[in-house]
Each structure stands twice: as C-alpha cells, then as structure tokens.
Short mmCIF file of C-alpha atoms in Angstrom, two decimals:
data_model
loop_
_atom_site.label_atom_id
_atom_site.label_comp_id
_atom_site.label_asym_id
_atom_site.label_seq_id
_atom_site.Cartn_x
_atom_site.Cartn_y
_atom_site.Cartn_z
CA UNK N 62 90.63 84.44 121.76
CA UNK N 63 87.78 83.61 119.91
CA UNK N 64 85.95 85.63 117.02
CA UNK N 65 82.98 86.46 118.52
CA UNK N 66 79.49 85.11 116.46
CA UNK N 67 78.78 88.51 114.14
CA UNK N 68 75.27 88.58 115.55
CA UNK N 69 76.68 89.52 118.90
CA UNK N 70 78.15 92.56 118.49
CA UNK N 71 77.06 95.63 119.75
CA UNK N 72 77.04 98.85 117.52
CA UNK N 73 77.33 101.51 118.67
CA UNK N 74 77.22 105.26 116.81
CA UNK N 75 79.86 108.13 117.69
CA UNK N 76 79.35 110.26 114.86
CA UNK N 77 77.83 110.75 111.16
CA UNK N 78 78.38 107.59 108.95
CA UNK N 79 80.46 106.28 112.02
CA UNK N 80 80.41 103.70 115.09
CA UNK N 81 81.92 101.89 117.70
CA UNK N 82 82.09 98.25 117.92
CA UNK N 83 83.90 96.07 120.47
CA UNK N 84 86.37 93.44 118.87
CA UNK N 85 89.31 91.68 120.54
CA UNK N 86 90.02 89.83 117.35
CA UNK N 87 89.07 91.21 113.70
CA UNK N 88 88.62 89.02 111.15
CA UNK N 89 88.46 89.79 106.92
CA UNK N 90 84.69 88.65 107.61
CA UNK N 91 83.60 90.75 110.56
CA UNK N 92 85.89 93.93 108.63
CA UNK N 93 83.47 93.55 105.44
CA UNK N 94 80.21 92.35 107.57
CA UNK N 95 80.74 95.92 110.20
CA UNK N 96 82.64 98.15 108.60
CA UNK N 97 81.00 100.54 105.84
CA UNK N 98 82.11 100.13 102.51
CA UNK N 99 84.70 104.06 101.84
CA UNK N 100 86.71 105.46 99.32
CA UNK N 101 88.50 106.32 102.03
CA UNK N 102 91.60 105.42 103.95
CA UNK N 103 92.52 101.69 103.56
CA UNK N 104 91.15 99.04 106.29
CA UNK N 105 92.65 95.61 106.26
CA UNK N 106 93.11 93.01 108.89
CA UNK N 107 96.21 91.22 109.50
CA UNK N 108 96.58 88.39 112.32
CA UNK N 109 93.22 89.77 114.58
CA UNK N 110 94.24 93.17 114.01
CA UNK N 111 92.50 96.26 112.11
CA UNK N 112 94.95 98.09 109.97
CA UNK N 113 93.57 101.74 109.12
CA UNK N 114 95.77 103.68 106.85
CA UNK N 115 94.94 106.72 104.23
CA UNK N 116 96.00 106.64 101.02
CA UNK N 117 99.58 106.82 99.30
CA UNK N 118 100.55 110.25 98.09
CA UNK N 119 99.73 111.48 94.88
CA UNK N 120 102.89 109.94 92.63
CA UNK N 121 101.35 106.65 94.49
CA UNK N 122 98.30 107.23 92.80
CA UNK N 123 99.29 108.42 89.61
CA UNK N 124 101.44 104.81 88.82
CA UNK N 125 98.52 103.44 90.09
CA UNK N 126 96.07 104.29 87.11
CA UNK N 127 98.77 104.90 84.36
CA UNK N 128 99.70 100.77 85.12
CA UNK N 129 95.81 100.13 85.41
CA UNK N 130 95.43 101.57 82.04
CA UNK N 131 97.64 99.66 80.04
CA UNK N 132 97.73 96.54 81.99
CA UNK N 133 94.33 95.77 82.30
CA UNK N 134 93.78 94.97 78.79
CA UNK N 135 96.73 92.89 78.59
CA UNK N 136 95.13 90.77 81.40
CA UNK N 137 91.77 90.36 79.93
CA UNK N 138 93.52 89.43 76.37
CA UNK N 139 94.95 86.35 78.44
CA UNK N 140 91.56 85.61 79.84
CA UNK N 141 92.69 87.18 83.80
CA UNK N 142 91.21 90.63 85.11
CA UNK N 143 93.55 93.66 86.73
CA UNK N 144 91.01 95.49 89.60
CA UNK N 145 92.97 98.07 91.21
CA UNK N 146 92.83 97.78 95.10
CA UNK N 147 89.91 95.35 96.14
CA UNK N 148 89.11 93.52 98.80
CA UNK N 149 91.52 89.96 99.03
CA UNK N 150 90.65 87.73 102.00
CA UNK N 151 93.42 85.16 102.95
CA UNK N 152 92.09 83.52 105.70
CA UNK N 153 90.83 85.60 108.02
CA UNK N 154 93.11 88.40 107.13
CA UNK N 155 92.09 91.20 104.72
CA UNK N 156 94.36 92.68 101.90
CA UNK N 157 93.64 95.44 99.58
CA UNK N 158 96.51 95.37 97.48
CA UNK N 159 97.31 98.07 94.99
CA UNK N 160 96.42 95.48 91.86
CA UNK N 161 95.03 92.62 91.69
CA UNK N 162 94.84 90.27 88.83
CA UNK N 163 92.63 87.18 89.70
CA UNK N 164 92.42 84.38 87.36
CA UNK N 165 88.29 84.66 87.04
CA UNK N 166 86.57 87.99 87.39
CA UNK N 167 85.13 89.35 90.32
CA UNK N 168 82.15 91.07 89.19
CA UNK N 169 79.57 91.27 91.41
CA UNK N 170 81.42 90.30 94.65
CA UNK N 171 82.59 92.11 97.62
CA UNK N 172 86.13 90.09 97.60
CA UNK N 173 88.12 87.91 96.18
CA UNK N 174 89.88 84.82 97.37
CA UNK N 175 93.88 85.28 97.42
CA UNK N 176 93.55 81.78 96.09
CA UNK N 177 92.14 83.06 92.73
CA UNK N 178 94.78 85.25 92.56
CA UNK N 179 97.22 85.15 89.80
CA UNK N 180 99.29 88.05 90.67
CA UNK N 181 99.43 90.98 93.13
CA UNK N 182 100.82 94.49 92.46
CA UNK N 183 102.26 96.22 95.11
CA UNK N 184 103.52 100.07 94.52
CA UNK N 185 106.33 100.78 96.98
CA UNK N 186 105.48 104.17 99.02
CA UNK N 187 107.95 105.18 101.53
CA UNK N 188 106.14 105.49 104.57
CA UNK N 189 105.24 101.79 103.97
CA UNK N 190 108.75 100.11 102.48
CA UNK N 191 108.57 97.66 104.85
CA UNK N 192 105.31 96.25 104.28
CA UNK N 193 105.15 96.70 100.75
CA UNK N 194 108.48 95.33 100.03
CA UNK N 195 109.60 92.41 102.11
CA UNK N 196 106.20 91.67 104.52
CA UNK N 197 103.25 92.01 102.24
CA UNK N 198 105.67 89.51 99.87
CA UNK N 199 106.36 86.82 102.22
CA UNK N 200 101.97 86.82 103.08
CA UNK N 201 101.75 86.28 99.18
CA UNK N 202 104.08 83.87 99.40
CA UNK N 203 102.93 81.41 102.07
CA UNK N 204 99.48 81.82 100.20
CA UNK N 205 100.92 80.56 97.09
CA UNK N 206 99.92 83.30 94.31
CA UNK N 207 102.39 82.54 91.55
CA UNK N 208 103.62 86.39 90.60
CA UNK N 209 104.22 89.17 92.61
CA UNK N 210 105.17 92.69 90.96
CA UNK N 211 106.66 95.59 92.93
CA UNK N 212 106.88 98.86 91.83
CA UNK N 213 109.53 101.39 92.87
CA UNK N 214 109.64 105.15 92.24
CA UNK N 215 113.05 106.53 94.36
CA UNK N 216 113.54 110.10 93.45
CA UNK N 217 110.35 109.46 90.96
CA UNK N 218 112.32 107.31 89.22
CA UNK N 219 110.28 104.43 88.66
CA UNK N 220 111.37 100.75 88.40
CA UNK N 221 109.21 97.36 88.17
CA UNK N 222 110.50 94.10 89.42
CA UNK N 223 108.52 90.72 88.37
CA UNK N 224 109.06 87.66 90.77
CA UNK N 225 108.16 84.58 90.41
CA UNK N 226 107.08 81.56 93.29
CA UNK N 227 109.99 79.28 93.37
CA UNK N 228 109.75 76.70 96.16
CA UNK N 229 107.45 79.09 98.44
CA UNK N 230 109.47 82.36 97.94
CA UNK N 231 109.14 85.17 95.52
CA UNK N 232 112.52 85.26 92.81
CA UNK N 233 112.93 88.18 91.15
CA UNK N 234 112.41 87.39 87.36
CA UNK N 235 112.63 90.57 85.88
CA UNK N 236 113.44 93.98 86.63
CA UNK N 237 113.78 97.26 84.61
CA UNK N 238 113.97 100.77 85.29
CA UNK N 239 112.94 104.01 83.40
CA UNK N 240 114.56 104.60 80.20
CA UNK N 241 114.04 100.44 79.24
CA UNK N 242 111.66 97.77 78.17
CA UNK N 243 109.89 96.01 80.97
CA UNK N 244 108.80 93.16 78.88
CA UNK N 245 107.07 90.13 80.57
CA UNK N 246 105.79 87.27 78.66
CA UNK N 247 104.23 85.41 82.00
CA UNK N 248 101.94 85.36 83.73
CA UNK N 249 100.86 87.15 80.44
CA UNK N 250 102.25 89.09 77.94
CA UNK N 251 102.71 93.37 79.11
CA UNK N 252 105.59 95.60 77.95
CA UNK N 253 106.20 99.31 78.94
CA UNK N 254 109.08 102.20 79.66
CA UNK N 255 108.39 102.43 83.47
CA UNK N 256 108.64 106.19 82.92
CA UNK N 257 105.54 106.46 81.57
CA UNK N 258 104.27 105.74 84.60
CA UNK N 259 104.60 108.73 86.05
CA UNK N 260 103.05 111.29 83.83
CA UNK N 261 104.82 114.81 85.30
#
C-alpha cells in the first residue's frame, strides 16, 4: 500500500501532548513529520511498521554514557562524531541506535542518513537479544556502514565485539571482555577495560 501524501492525514487528539493518526504504512518521514519529538520510549519504523519501545534498564543506560564519555573524543580526534541514540533514516525505515558515529556532524538536523554512518553501537539488553544482536546487524549490513560494535553485559559482565563489513556481512574483528584491553585502531583509534563500563 501506498504512503499516504503527509498533508492528508487526519490528527486527531486523545489525550495531553497525544493523538491519533491513521497510517497503514509508516514511514522514517511521516514518524519524524507526526510524531512529537520525547525523551521518552523509543519510536522507530521498520518495513511500514511503528516500533514503540521504552528504554533499556538502568545497567543499559549506565554503558551507555560511560562509552559516550570516553569515546566521543576519540571520534572527534579522527575528524567523526559519537551522538548517543539519534534519529538514522535508512530508507524509509527509522533507527535510533544506541551510538552513532557519522562521518560529518549532525548538528542542527533532526536525522542522519545511515549512509553517513561510519559505525553503529548497539548495547545488547536481554529483552531485545534478538534484535540487537543478529537483526539490527544484518539492516546495517545490507546498508553498507563499515563497523558495527556490540556490547554485551551477561551477569554485568561486560564484553565489546568490533566487526567489520566483509563482502556485505559484519566479521567480528575484535572482541574483549572485562579484565582486558579492548584496543581498536579502526575505524579510529579507542582503547578501554570494558569493566569500566559499568560503574557499580
């Protein structure tokens, strides 16, 4: 089915700050042209549908800004930027990955295009394994950013794994767990224990 034209659609309020609108098919630009802009739970789109989910618990978010901190300015050293989880349209699908380092920054802009994209972070969370491990990938994948980096924390033990696009899949390229050196070198240089991730 058709997207419908974005002028066409009828809004229509349920409650404070909230509404109603009737779409058989979302796209990433109807998402960011009718949905409000939240802190909230996550809203992406993947093939026509709208994927609401709330956030990750709190060792989620605690790897989350410890990586932020001390991988952002080993981005911008190499000329990139790190964001932590913005807006990535592929398409007409909508990711908001947990970081994203895009090879020009994205100041001033509601998105970026996954085709600026350098590398994408995902943080594994066990309610989402799946996605976060083996689907979300294969999307990054067949859109042809050159790193992915997962991040594991089993029994709060967390692990990084660096892969690499070799002929259209991901390979790992390096992996360490707490107690090591995760030392990359590419897509730009970053080193740290992935225990100090977690920070209790």
């Amino acid at each position: 089915m058709a997207a419908p034209d974005l002028d066409d659609l009828a809004e229509e309020p349920t409650f404070d700050k909230g509404f109603r609108a009737d779409v058989d098919h979302w796209t990433a630009e109807l998402a960011m042209k009718l949905l409000p802009e939240t802190n909230g739970p996550k809203v992406e789109v993947f093939r026509g549908s709208l994927i609401v989910s709330p956030h990750a618990g709190v060792d989620h978010q605690i790897v989350a800004a410890q990586l932020l901190l001390t991988f952002r300015p080993a981005a911008r050293q190499a000329g990139f930027r790190a964001y932590p989880e913005i807006n990535v349209v592929d398409g007409e699908d909508l990711y908001i990955p947990d970081l994203t380092v895009p090879r020009k920054s994205g100041a001033g802009q509601a998105f970026v295009n996954i085709a600026d994209a350098v590398m994408l972070v995902e943080i594994v969370s066990d309610g989402h394994r799946r996605k976060d491990a083996i689907d979300r990938p294969r999307v990054y994948a067949a859109a042809k950013v050159p790193w992915f980096m997962r991040i594991e924390f089993r029994r709060r033990v967390p692990a990084i794994v660096l892969h690499e696009l070799i002929d259209g899949a991901y390979e790992p390229a390096l992996a360490c767990a707490a107690g090591t050196t995760f030392a990359m070198t590419e897509p730009f240089p970053f080193s740290i224990d992935p225990a100090e991730l977690l920070d209790d």
